CSV table of C-alpha atoms in Angstrom, one decimal:
chain,number,residue,atom,x,y,z
A,1,MET,CA,18.3,-16.5,-10.8
A,2,PRO,CA,16.7,-18.4,-7.9
A,3,ALA,CA,13.4,-17.1,-6.5
A,4,ALA,CA,13.6,-15.1,-3.3
A,5,PRO,CA,12.8,-17.2,-0.2
A,6,TYR,CA,9.2,-17.1,1.0
A,7,VAL,CA,8.6,-15.1,4.2
A,8,GLY,CA,5.0,-14.8,5.4
A,9,ARG,CA,3.7,-13.3,8.6
A,10,PHE,CA,0.6,-13.1,10.9
A,11,ALA,CA,0.1,-9.8,12.6
A,12,PRO,CA,-2.7,-9.8,15.1
A,13,SER,CA,-3.6,-6.8,17.3
A,14,PRO,CA,-3.6,-7.7,21.0
A,15,THR,CA,-6.9,-6.1,21.7
A,16,GLY,CA,-8.4,-9.5,22.9
A,17,PRO,CA,-8.1,-13.2,22.2
A,18,LEU,CA,-8.2,-14.7,18.7
A,19,HIS,CA,-11.6,-15.8,17.4
A,20,PHE,CA,-12.7,-18.1,14.6
A,21,GLY,CA,-12.2,-15.3,12.0
A,22,SER,CA,-8.7,-14.7,13.3
A,23,LEU,CA,-7.9,-18.4,13.0
A,24,VAL,CA,-9.0,-18.5,9.3
A,25,ALA,CA,-6.7,-15.7,8.5
A,26,ALA,CA,-3.8,-17.2,10.5
A,27,LEU,CA,-4.3,-20.6,9.0
A,28,ALA,CA,-4.3,-19.3,5.5
A,29,SER,CA,-1.1,-17.4,6.1
A,30,TRP,CA,0.5,-20.4,7.8
A,31,LEU,CA,-0.5,-22.9,5.1
A,32,ASP,CA,0.7,-20.6,2.3
A,33,ALA,CA,4.1,-20.3,3.9
A,34,ARG,CA,4.5,-24.0,4.9
A,35,ALA,CA,3.3,-25.2,1.4
A,36,ALA,CA,6.0,-23.1,-0.1
A,37,GLY,CA,8.7,-24.3,2.3
A,38,GLY,CA,8.9,-20.8,3.7
A,39,ARG,CA,9.1,-19.1,7.1
A,40,TRP,CA,6.1,-17.8,9.0
A,41,LEU,CA,6.7,-14.8,11.3
A,42,LEU,CA,4.6,-13.4,14.1
A,43,ARG,CA,4.2,-9.7,14.8
A,44,MET,CA,2.1,-8.1,17.5
A,45,GLU,CA,0.6,-5.0,16.0
A,46,ASP,CA,0.2,-3.1,19.3
A,47,LEU,CA,0.5,0.4,17.8
A,48,ASP,CA,-2.8,1.5,19.2
A,49,ARG,CA,-1.8,1.3,22.8
A,50,PRO,CA,-5.2,2.5,24.2
A,51,ARG,CA,-7.0,-0.4,22.6
A,52,CYS,CA,-4.5,-3.1,23.6
A,53,VAL,CA,-5.6,-5.4,26.5
A,54,ALA,CA,-3.2,-6.5,29.2
A,55,GLY,CA,-2.3,-10.2,28.7
A,56,ALA,CA,-3.9,-10.5,25.3
A,57,ALA,CA,-0.6,-11.0,23.5
A,58,ASP,CA,0.2,-14.0,25.7
A,59,THR,CA,-3.3,-15.4,25.2
A,60,ILE,CA,-2.8,-15.2,21.4
A,61,LEU,CA,0.5,-17.1,21.6
A,62,ARG,CA,-1.1,-19.8,23.7
A,63,GLN,CA,-4.0,-20.1,21.2
A,64,LEU,CA,-1.7,-20.4,18.2
A,65,GLU,CA,0.3,-23.1,19.9
A,66,ALA,CA,-2.8,-25.0,20.9
A,67,TYR,CA,-3.8,-25.1,17.2
A,68,GLY,CA,-0.4,-26.2,16.0
A,69,LEU,CA,0.4,-22.9,14.2
A,70,GLN,CA,4.1,-22.6,15.3
A,71,TRP,CA,5.9,-19.5,14.1
A,72,ASP,CA,9.6,-19.0,13.2
A,73,GLY,CA,12.0,-16.8,15.2
A,74,ALA,CA,11.2,-14.2,17.8
A,75,VAL,CA,7.9,-12.4,18.0
A,76,ALA,CA,8.2,-8.8,16.7
A,77,VAL,CA,6.4,-6.1,18.7
A,78,GLN,CA,5.4,-2.8,17.0
A,79,SER,CA,5.4,-0.8,20.2
A,80,ALA,CA,9.2,-1.3,20.4
A,81,ARG,CA,9.7,0.1,16.9
A,82,ASP,CA,8.9,3.8,17.3
A,83,ASP,CA,12.4,4.8,16.4
A,84,ALA,CA,12.2,3.1,13.0
A,85,TYR,CA,8.9,4.7,12.3
A,86,ALA,CA,10.1,8.1,13.3
A,87,ALA,CA,13.2,7.8,11.1
A,88,THR,CA,10.9,6.9,8.1
A,89,LEU,CA,8.6,9.8,8.8
A,90,ASP,CA,11.7,12.2,9.0
A,91,ALA,CA,12.9,10.8,5.7
A,92,LEU,CA,9.5,11.5,4.1
A,93,ILE,CA,9.4,15.0,5.6
A,94,SER,CA,12.9,15.8,4.3
A,95,GLN,CA,11.7,15.0,0.8
A,96,ASP,CA,8.5,17.0,1.1
A,97,LEU,CA,6.5,13.8,0.9
A,98,ALA,CA,4.7,14.4,4.2
A,99,TYR,CA,3.1,17.5,5.7
A,100,PRO,CA,1.4,18.6,8.9
A,101,CYS,CA,-2.4,18.6,9.1
A,102,ALA,CA,-4.6,20.6,11.5
A,103,CYS,CA,-7.9,19.1,10.5
A,104,THR,CA,-10.2,17.5,13.1
A,105,ARG,CA,-12.8,14.7,12.5
A,106,ALA,CA,-15.5,17.3,12.9
A,107,GLN,CA,-14.0,19.5,10.2
A,108,LEU,CA,-13.9,16.6,7.8
A,109,ALA,CA,-17.3,15.3,8.6
A,110,GLN,CA,-18.8,16.8,5.4
A,111,ALA,CA,-16.0,15.7,3.1
A,112,PRO,CA,-16.9,13.1,0.4
A,113,ARG,CA,-16.6,9.4,1.1
A,114,ASN,CA,-15.2,6.6,-1.1
A,115,ALA,CA,-16.8,3.2,-1.9
A,116,GLU,CA,-15.5,1.9,1.4
A,117,GLY,CA,-17.2,4.7,3.4
A,118,GLU,CA,-14.0,6.4,4.3
A,119,ILE,CA,-13.5,10.1,4.2
A,120,VAL,CA,-11.6,11.3,1.1
A,121,TYR,CA,-9.2,13.9,2.4
A,122,PRO,CA,-9.9,17.2,0.5
A,123,GLY,CA,-6.3,18.5,0.8
A,124,THR,CA,-7.1,21.3,3.2
A,125,CYS,CA,-3.6,21.5,4.6
A,126,ARG,CA,-1.7,20.3,1.6
A,127,ASN,CA,-0.3,23.7,0.7
A,128,GLY,CA,0.2,24.9,4.3
A,129,LEU,CA,-1.7,25.1,7.6
A,130,PRO,CA,-4.6,27.5,7.7
A,131,ALA,CA,-3.9,30.7,9.5
A,132,GLY,CA,-3.9,30.3,13.3
A,133,ALA,CA,-4.2,26.5,13.0
A,134,ALA,CA,-1.8,24.1,14.9
A,135,ALA,CA,-0.5,20.9,13.4
A,136,ARG,CA,-2.2,17.7,14.8
A,137,ALA,CA,-1.2,14.9,12.5
A,138,TRP,CA,1.1,14.2,9.5
A,139,ARG,CA,-0.2,13.1,6.1
A,140,LEU,CA,1.5,11.5,3.1
A,141,ARG,CA,1.6,13.6,0.0
A,142,VAL,CA,0.1,11.0,-2.3
A,143,PRO,CA,1.2,11.4,-6.0
A,144,PRO,CA,-1.4,11.3,-8.8
A,145,GLY,CA,-2.0,8.2,-10.8
A,146,THR,CA,-3.5,4.7,-10.5
A,147,VAL,CA,-2.0,2.0,-8.4
A,148,ALA,CA,-2.4,-1.4,-10.1
A,149,PHE,CA,-1.8,-4.6,-8.2
A,150,HIS,CA,-2.5,-8.3,-8.4
A,151,ASP,CA,-4.2,-10.1,-5.5
A,152,ARG,CA,-3.6,-13.8,-5.6
A,153,ILE,CA,-7.3,-14.5,-4.7
A,154,HIS,CA,-9.2,-11.5,-6.2
A,155,GLY,CA,-7.1,-11.0,-9.3
A,156,ASP,CA,-6.0,-7.7,-10.9
A,157,LEU,CA,-7.2,-4.6,-9.1
A,158,ASP,CA,-6.4,-0.9,-9.2
A,159,GLN,CA,-7.2,2.3,-7.3
A,160,ASP,CA,-6.4,6.0,-7.8
A,161,VAL,CA,-5.3,6.6,-4.2
A,162,ALA,CA,-5.0,10.4,-4.7
A,163,ARG,CA,-8.6,10.6,-5.9
A,164,GLU,CA,-10.3,7.9,-3.9
A,165,VAL,CA,-8.5,8.3,-0.6
A,166,GLY,CA,-6.4,11.5,-0.7
A,167,ASP,CA,-3.4,12.3,1.4
A,168,PHE,CA,-3.7,9.7,4.2
A,169,ILE,CA,-2.5,10.0,7.8
A,170,ILE,CA,0.9,8.4,8.7
A,171,ARG,CA,1.2,9.9,12.2
A,172,ARG,CA,-2.0,10.4,14.2
A,173,ALA,CA,-3.1,13.4,16.2
A,174,ASP,CA,-2.4,11.5,19.4
A,175,GLN,CA,1.2,11.1,18.1
A,176,LEU,CA,0.9,7.4,17.6
A,177,PHE,CA,2.2,6.2,14.3
A,178,ALA,CA,-0.4,5.1,11.8
A,179,TYR,CA,-0.9,1.5,10.8
A,180,GLN,CA,-0.2,2.2,7.1
A,181,LEU,CA,3.3,3.5,7.9
A,182,ALA,CA,4.2,0.9,10.5
A,183,VAL,CA,3.1,-2.1,8.4
A,184,VAL,CA,5.1,-1.0,5.4
A,185,VAL,CA,8.2,-0.3,7.5
A,186,ASP,CA,7.9,-3.6,9.4
A,187,ASP,CA,7.2,-5.8,6.3
A,188,ALA,CA,10.4,-4.5,4.7
A,189,TRP,CA,12.4,-4.9,7.9
A,190,GLN,CA,11.3,-8.5,8.3
A,191,GLY,CA,11.8,-9.3,4.6
A,192,VAL,CA,8.2,-10.3,4.1
A,193,SER,CA,7.6,-11.6,0.6
A,194,HIS,CA,4.0,-12.7,0.9
A,195,VAL,CA,1.1,-11.2,2.8
A,196,VAL,CA,-2.0,-13.3,3.4
A,197,ARG,CA,-4.6,-11.5,5.5
A,198,GLY,CA,-8.3,-10.7,5.8
A,199,ALA,CA,-10.3,-9.1,3.0
A,200,ASP,CA,-11.1,-6.1,5.3
A,201,LEU,CA,-7.5,-4.9,4.5
A,202,LEU,CA,-7.8,-5.4,0.7
A,203,TRP,CA,-8.1,-1.6,0.0
A,204,ASN,CA,-5.3,-0.7,2.4
A,205,THR,CA,-3.0,-2.4,-0.1
A,206,PRO,CA,-2.9,0.5,-2.7
A,207,ARG,CA,-1.9,2.9,0.1
A,208,GLN,CA,0.8,0.6,1.3
A,209,ILE,CA,2.1,0.2,-2.3
A,210,VAL,CA,2.2,4.0,-2.6
A,211,LEU,CA,4.4,4.2,0.5
A,212,GLN,CA,6.6,1.3,-0.6
A,213,THR,CA,7.2,3.0,-3.9
A,214,LEU,CA,8.1,6.4,-2.3
A,215,LEU,CA,10.4,4.7,0.2
A,216,GLY,CA,12.1,2.5,-2.5
A,217,LEU,CA,10.9,-0.7,-0.8
A,218,ALA,CA,9.8,-4.0,-2.4
A,219,THR,CA,6.1,-4.8,-2.6
A,220,PRO,CA,5.1,-8.2,-1.3
A,221,ALA,CA,2.7,-10.5,-3.1
A,222,TYR,CA,-0.8,-10.0,-1.5
A,223,ALA,CA,-3.7,-12.3,-1.0
A,224,HIS,CA,-6.9,-11.4,1.0
A,225,VAL,CA,-9.0,-14.2,2.4
A,226,PRO,CA,-12.7,-13.9,3.2
A,227,LEU,CA,-13.9,-12.4,6.4
A,228,ILE,CA,-16.0,-14.6,8.7
A,229,THR,CA,-19.3,-13.1,9.8
A,230,ASN,CA,-21.8,-13.9,12.5
A,231,ALA,CA,-25.5,-14.7,12.0
A,232,ALA,CA,-26.2,-11.0,11.6
A,233,GLY,CA,-23.7,-10.6,8.8
A,234,GLN,CA,-21.2,-8.7,11.0
A,235,LYS,CA,-17.5,-9.4,10.9
A,236,LEU,CA,-16.4,-11.4,13.8
A,237,SER,CA,-14.5,-9.1,16.2
A,238,LYS,CA,-14.2,-8.0,19.8
A,239,GLN,CA,-16.8,-5.3,19.0
A,240,THR,CA,-19.3,-7.9,17.8
A,241,LEU,CA,-18.7,-10.1,20.9
A,242,ALA,CA,-17.0,-12.9,18.9
A,243,PRO,CA,-16.2,-15.8,21.3
A,244,ALA,CA,-12.5,-16.6,21.9
A,245,LEU,CA,-11.1,-19.7,20.1
A,246,PRO,CA,-11.5,-22.6,22.4
A,247,LEU,CA,-8.4,-24.4,23.7
A,248,SER,CA,-10.1,-27.8,23.3
A,249,GLY,CA,-11.8,-29.4,20.3
A,250,GLN,CA,-9.1,-27.9,18.0
A,251,SER,CA,-9.6,-30.6,15.3
A,252,ARG,CA,-13.2,-29.7,14.8
A,253,VAL,CA,-12.5,-26.0,14.6
A,254,LEU,CA,-9.6,-26.5,12.2
A,255,THR,CA,-11.8,-28.6,10.0
A,256,GLN,CA,-14.3,-25.7,9.9
A,257,ALA,CA,-11.6,-23.2,9.1
A,258,LEU,CA,-10.2,-25.4,6.3
A,259,ALA,CA,-13.7,-25.7,4.8
A,260,ALA,CA,-14.1,-21.9,4.9
A,261,LEU,CA,-10.8,-21.7,3.0
A,262,GLY,CA,-12.1,-24.0,0.2
A,263,HIS,CA,-10.2,-27.0,1.5
A,264,PRO,CA,-12.8,-29.3,3.0
A,265,VAL,CA,-11.4,-32.2,5.0
A,266,PRO,CA,-12.3,-35.7,3.6
A,267,ASP,CA,-14.4,-38.0,5.7
A,268,GLU,CA,-11.5,-40.3,6.3
A,269,TRP,CA,-9.6,-37.6,8.1
A,270,ALA,CA,-12.5,-36.9,10.5
A,271,GLY,CA,-11.2,-37.0,14.0
A,272,ALA,CA,-7.5,-36.6,13.0
A,273,ALA,CA,-5.3,-34.8,15.5
A,274,PRO,CA,-4.5,-31.1,14.7
A,275,ALA,CA,-0.9,-31.9,13.7
A,276,GLU,CA,-2.2,-34.5,11.2
A,277,LEU,CA,-4.8,-32.2,9.8
A,278,LEU,CA,-2.2,-29.4,9.3
A,279,ALA,CA,0.2,-31.8,7.6
A,280,TRP,CA,-2.6,-33.0,5.3
A,281,ALA,CA,-3.6,-29.4,4.5
A,282,SER,CA,-0.1,-28.2,3.9
A,283,GLY,CA,0.2,-30.9,1.1
A,284,GLN,CA,-3.2,-29.9,-0.3
A,285,TRP,CA,-3.0,-26.1,-0.1
A,286,GLN,CA,-3.8,-24.2,-3.3
A,287,ILE,CA,-4.6,-20.5,-2.7
A,288,GLU,CA,-6.7,-20.5,-5.9
A,289,ARG,CA,-9.3,-22.7,-4.1
A,290,VAL,CA,-9.9,-20.0,-1.5
A,291,PRO,CA,-13.4,-18.4,-2.1
A,292,MET,CA,-13.2,-15.0,-3.8
A,293,GLN,CA,-16.1,-13.5,-1.9
A,294,PRO,CA,-15.2,-10.9,0.7
A,295,ALA,CA,-17.1,-12.5,3.5
A,296,ILE,CA,-18.7,-15.9,4.5
A,297,ALA,CA,-20.8,-16.9,7.4
A,298,LYS,CA,-19.3,-18.7,10.4
A,299,PRO,CA,-20.5,-22.4,10.4
A,300,ALA,CA,-23.0,-23.3,13.1
A,301,PRO,CA,-21.5,-24.9,16.2
């Protein structure tokens, strides 16, 4: 039986322009798709409307084009997908796989935390809302047991989601749908077979596999590339004032990104145009060469 076609995706949040760390994640995803002869989709994850910045989505498109990372098909936009997320939530509720929660952040402040520093939900509302409390959010009723998965960079991993995370939120108190629900619904809708993304999302994977299993959806192959940090060891982000990707000098920046992904460019390719660098890298790409560490420092300018 022939293998299913490769479908990858890059899913930035339009909260600001792409920076060097974004480029590393996008480039890894693009190369993995192109090396496999697959499609590479683009999805704007603008679920968190209050954090989105006007014009940022268009800026991201221009940046990707400037670096030669052309996508296939139309750009998907999560803010247009609320009906699909609502239908999925209704299906979970109808099977008693989701329940309303009245807990506030303040009420959960003393709850235990997991290795990632996240609150482990203690199940306060699992068997019904406390007397006099009003529903705020919806949580997934996580089944017991360990979720085992293989990361193409980090190897075999597992997590007991019920014990280490608890019943997690799938619709927020502000009535926006949660990332975990939307990403699972959208990956299935777009037929995504391979997810290559930053290592900050590594431990989101077991939660997403739980949802995929409960919804009867296929689980993509996952790979999590190192995060890029600044001189202070902080992840490059809007919050840490990471500079936007320049729209000039792309070859130099692509060369740095390829080195960060374990694919240093040979001296004879120095000064090659972006299209030539990408063609060379597509032929050289081996995801096994990507460093396994969760973070690496951004090269000096």
